Short mmCIF file of C-alpha atoms in Angstrom, two decimals:
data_model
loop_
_atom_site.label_atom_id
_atom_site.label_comp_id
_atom_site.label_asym_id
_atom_site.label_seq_id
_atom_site.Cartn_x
_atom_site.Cartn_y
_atom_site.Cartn_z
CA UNK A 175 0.00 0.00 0.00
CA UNK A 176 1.44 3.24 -1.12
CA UNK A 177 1.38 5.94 1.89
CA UNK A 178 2.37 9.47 1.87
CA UNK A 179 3.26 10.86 5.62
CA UNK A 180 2.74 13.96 6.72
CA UNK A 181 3.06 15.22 10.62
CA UNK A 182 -0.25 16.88 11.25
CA UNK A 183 0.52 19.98 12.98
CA UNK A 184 -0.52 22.14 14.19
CA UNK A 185 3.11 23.36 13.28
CA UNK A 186 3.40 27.07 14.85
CA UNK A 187 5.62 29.75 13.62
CA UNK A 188 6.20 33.69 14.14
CA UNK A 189 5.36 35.57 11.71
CA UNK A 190 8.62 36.16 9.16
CA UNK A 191 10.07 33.32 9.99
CA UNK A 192 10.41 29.98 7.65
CA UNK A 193 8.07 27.01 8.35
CA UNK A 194 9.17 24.39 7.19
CA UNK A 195 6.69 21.35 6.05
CA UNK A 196 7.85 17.46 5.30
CA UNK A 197 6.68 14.46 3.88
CA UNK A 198 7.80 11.70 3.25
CA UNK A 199 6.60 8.53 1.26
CA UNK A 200 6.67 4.94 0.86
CA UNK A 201 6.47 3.81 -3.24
CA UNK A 202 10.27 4.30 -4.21
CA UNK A 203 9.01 4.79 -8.04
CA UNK A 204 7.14 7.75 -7.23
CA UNK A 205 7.68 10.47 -9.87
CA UNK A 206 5.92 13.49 -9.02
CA UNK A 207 5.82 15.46 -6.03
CA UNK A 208 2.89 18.14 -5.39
CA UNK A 209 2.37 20.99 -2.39
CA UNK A 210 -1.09 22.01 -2.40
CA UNK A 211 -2.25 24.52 0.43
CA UNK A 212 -6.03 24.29 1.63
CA UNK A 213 -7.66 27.39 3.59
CA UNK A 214 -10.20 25.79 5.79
CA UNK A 215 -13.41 25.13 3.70
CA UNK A 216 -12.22 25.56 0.50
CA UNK A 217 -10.66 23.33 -2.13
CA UNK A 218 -6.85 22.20 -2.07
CA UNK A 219 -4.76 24.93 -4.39
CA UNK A 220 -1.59 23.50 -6.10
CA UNK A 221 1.19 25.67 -4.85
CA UNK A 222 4.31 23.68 -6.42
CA UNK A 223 5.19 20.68 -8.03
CA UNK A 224 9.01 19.10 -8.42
CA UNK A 225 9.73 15.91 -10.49
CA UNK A 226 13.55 16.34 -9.62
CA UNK A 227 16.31 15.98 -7.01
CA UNK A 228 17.15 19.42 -5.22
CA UNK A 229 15.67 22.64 -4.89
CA UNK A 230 12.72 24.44 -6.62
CA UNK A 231 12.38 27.85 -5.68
CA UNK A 232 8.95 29.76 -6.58
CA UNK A 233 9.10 32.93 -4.52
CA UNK A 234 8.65 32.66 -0.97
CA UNK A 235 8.22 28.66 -1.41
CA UNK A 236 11.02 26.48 -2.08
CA UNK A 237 10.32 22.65 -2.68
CA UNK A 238 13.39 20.38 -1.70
CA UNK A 239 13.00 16.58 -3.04
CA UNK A 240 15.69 14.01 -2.06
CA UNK A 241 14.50 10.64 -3.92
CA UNK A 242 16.57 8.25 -1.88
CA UNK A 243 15.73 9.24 1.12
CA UNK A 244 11.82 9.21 -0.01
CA UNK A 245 11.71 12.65 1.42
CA UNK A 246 9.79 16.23 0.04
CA UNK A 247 9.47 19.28 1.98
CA UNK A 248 8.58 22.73 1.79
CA UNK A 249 10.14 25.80 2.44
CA UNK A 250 7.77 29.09 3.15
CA UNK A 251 9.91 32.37 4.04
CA UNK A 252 8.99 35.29 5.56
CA UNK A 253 5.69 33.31 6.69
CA UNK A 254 3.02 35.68 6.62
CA UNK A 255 -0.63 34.91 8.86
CA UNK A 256 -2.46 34.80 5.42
CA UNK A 257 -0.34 31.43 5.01
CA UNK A 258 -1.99 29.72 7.70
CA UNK A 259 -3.17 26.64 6.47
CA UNK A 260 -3.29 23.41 5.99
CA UNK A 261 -0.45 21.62 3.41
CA UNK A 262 -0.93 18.72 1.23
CA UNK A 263 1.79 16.35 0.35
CA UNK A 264 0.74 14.61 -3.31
CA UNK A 265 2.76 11.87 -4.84
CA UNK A 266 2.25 10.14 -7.88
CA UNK A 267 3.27 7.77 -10.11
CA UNK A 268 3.13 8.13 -14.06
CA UNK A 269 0.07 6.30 -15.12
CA UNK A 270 -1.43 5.61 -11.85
CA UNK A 271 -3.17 7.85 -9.18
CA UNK A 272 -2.35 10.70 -6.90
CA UNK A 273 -1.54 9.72 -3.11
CA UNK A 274 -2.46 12.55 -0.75
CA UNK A 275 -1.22 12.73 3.09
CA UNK A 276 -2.89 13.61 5.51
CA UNK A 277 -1.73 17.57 5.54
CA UNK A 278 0.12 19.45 8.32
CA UNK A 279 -2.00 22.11 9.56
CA UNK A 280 0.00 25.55 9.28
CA UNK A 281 -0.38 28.74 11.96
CA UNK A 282 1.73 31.76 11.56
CA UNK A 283 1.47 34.07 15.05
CA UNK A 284 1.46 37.93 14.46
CA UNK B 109 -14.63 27.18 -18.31
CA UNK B 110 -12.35 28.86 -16.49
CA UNK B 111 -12.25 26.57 -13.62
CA UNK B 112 -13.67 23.14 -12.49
CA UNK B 113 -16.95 23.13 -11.54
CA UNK B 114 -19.11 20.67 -9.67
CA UNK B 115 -22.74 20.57 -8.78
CA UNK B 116 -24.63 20.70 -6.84
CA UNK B 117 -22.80 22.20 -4.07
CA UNK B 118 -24.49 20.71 -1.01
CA UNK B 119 -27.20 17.50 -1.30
CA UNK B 120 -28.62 16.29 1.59
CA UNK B 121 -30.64 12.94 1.29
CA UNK B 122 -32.12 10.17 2.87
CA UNK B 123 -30.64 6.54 3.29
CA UNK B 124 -31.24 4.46 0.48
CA UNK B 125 -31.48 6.87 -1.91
CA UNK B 126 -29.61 7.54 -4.80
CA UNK B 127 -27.50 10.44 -5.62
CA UNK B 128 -25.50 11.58 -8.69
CA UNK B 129 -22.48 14.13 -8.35
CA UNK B 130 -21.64 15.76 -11.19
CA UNK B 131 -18.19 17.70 -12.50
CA UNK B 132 -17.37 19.73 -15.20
CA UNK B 133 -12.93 19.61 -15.70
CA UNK B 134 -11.20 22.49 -17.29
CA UNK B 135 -12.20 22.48 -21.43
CA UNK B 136 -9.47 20.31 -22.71
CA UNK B 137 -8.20 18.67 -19.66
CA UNK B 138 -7.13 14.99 -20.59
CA UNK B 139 -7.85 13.55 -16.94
CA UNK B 140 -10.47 13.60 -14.55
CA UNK B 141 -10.03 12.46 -10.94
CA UNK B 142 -12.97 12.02 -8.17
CA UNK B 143 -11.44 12.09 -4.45
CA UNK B 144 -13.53 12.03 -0.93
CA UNK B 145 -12.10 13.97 1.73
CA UNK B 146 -12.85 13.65 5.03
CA UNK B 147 -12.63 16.23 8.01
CA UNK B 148 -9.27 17.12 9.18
CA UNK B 149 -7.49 14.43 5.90
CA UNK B 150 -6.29 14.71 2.48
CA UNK B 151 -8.71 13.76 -0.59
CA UNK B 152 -8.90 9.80 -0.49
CA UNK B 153 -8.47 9.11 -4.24
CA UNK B 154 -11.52 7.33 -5.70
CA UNK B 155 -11.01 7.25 -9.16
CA UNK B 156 -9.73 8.95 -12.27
CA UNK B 157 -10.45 8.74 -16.12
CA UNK B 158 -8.32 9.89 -19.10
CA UNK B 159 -10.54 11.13 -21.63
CA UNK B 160 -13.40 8.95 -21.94
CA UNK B 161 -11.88 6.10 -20.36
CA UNK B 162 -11.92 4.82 -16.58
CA UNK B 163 -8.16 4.21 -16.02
CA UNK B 164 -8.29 3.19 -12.33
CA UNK B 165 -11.15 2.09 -10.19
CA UNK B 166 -9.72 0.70 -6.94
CA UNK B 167 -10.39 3.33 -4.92
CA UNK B 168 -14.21 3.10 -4.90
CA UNK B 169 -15.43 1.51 -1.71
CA UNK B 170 -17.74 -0.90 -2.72
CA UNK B 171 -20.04 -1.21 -5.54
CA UNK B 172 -22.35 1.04 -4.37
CA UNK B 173 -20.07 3.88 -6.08
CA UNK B 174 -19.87 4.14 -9.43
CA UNK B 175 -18.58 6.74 -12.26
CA UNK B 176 -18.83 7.76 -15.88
CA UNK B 177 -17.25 10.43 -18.18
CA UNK B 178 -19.07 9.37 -21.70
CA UNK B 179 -17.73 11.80 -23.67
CA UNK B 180 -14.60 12.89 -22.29
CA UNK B 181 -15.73 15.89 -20.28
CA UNK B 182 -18.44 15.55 -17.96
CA UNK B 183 -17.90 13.44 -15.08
CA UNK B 184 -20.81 12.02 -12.95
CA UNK B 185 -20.06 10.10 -9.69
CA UNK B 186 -23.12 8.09 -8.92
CA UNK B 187 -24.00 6.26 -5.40
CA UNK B 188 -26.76 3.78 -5.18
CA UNK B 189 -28.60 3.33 -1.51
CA UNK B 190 -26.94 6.28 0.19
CA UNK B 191 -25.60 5.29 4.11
CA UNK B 192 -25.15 8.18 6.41
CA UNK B 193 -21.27 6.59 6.11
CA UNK B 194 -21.07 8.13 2.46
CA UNK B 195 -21.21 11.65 3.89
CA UNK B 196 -18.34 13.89 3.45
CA UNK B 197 -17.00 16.09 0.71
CA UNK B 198 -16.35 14.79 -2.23
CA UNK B 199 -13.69 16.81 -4.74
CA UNK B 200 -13.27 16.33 -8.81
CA UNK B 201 -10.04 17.65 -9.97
CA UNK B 202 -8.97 17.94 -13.76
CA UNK B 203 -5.53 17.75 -15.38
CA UNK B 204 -4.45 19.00 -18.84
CA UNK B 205 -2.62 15.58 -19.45
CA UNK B 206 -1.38 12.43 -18.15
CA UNK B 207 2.21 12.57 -17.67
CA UNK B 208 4.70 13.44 -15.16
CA UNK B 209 3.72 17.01 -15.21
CA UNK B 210 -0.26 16.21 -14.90
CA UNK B 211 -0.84 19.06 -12.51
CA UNK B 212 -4.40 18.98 -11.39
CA UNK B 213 -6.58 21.58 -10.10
CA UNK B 214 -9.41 21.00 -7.89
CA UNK B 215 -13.02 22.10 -8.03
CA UNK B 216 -15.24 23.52 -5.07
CA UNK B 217 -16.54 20.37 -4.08
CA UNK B 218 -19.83 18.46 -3.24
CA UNK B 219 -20.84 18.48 0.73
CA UNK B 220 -22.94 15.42 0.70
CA UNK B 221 -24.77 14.59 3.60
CA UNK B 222 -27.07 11.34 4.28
CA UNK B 223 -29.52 11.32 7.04
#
């Protein structure tokens, strides 16, 4: 069974500091890797995606994947309240279906 | 459309009926996926369809659950003799193709709830 891991949270942080968000996965021919952020009652948004070793940087966000280690995480700098959240860890492999975790809920402190 | 859509938004019925979920993916968008997401947990994939064509059905929890996309658009997710167990939300999300890339996007949801 393939599972995607997430530590639920709630993760705190001060506002401008960098949260930092893992996951980590169990199907070693996973391909894709996918943040999504979800606001509470509304839909998951896809914030980044990263198909290879090392660092993706999209402004504040940086995605870091490390496939041996089965290992994605997300960097948000400067956290700002309006990123409280909760984040979704997606993997998939081509040709099959997305795996979601379970998300790690997200507060950023004024 | 500019987005994906589903209707109706909420639905509230009784046990044993029938209900049929419907979602309209982004114009062009090669795959459709249905997901059910619980409180407080990621979308539990259900299943997904490229074009017309149901790629992957092992996520539907019993045969109650069923799902069609005849022509390669519209998606309706269909469950026969509702249980108050089937409530939760329950999320369609398109993508444009179906390789590595296959970013999806998620529509607004359907809040079904079974008395």
């Amino acid at each position: 069974q393939k599972e995607v891991e997430q530590n639920s949270g709630p993760l705190s942080v001060p506002e401008g500091a960098i949260a930092s968000l893992n996951c980590t996965y169990s199907d070693r021919g996973s391909q894709s890797f996918f943040w999504y952020r979800q606001y509470s009652g509304k839909s998951p948004e896809l914030i980044m995606s990263i198909y290879s070793n090392g660092d993706k940087e999209d402004g504040r966000f940086t995605a870091q994947l490390n496939k041996a280690s089965q290992y994605v995480s997300l960097l948000i700098r400067d956290s700002q309240p309006s990123d409280s959240a909760t984040y979704l860890c997606a993997v998939k492999v081509y040709g099959q279906n997305f795996v979601f975790g379970p998300g790690t809920r997200l507060s950023v402190l004024p | 459309g500019a987005g994906v859509s589903q209707s109706p938004r909420y639905k509230v019925t009784k046990r044993g009926q029938d209900v049929a979920l419907r979602c309209d993916p982004i114009s062009g968008h090669v795959s459709l996926y249905w997901y059910r997401q619980a409180l407080g947990q990621g979308p539990e994939f259900l299943t997904y369809f490229n074009y017309e064509a149901q790629q992957d059905k092992s996520g539907l929890p019993n045969d109650r659950f069923s799902a069609e996309r005849p022509e390669g658009s519209i998606s309706t997710l269909t469950i026969q003799r509702t249980e108050q167990r089937d409530s939760a939300m329950y999320r369609c999300a398109s993508s444009n193709s179906g390789g590595l890339d296959n970013e999806q996007f998620f529509g607004p949801g359907t809040r079904l709830t079974v008395l």
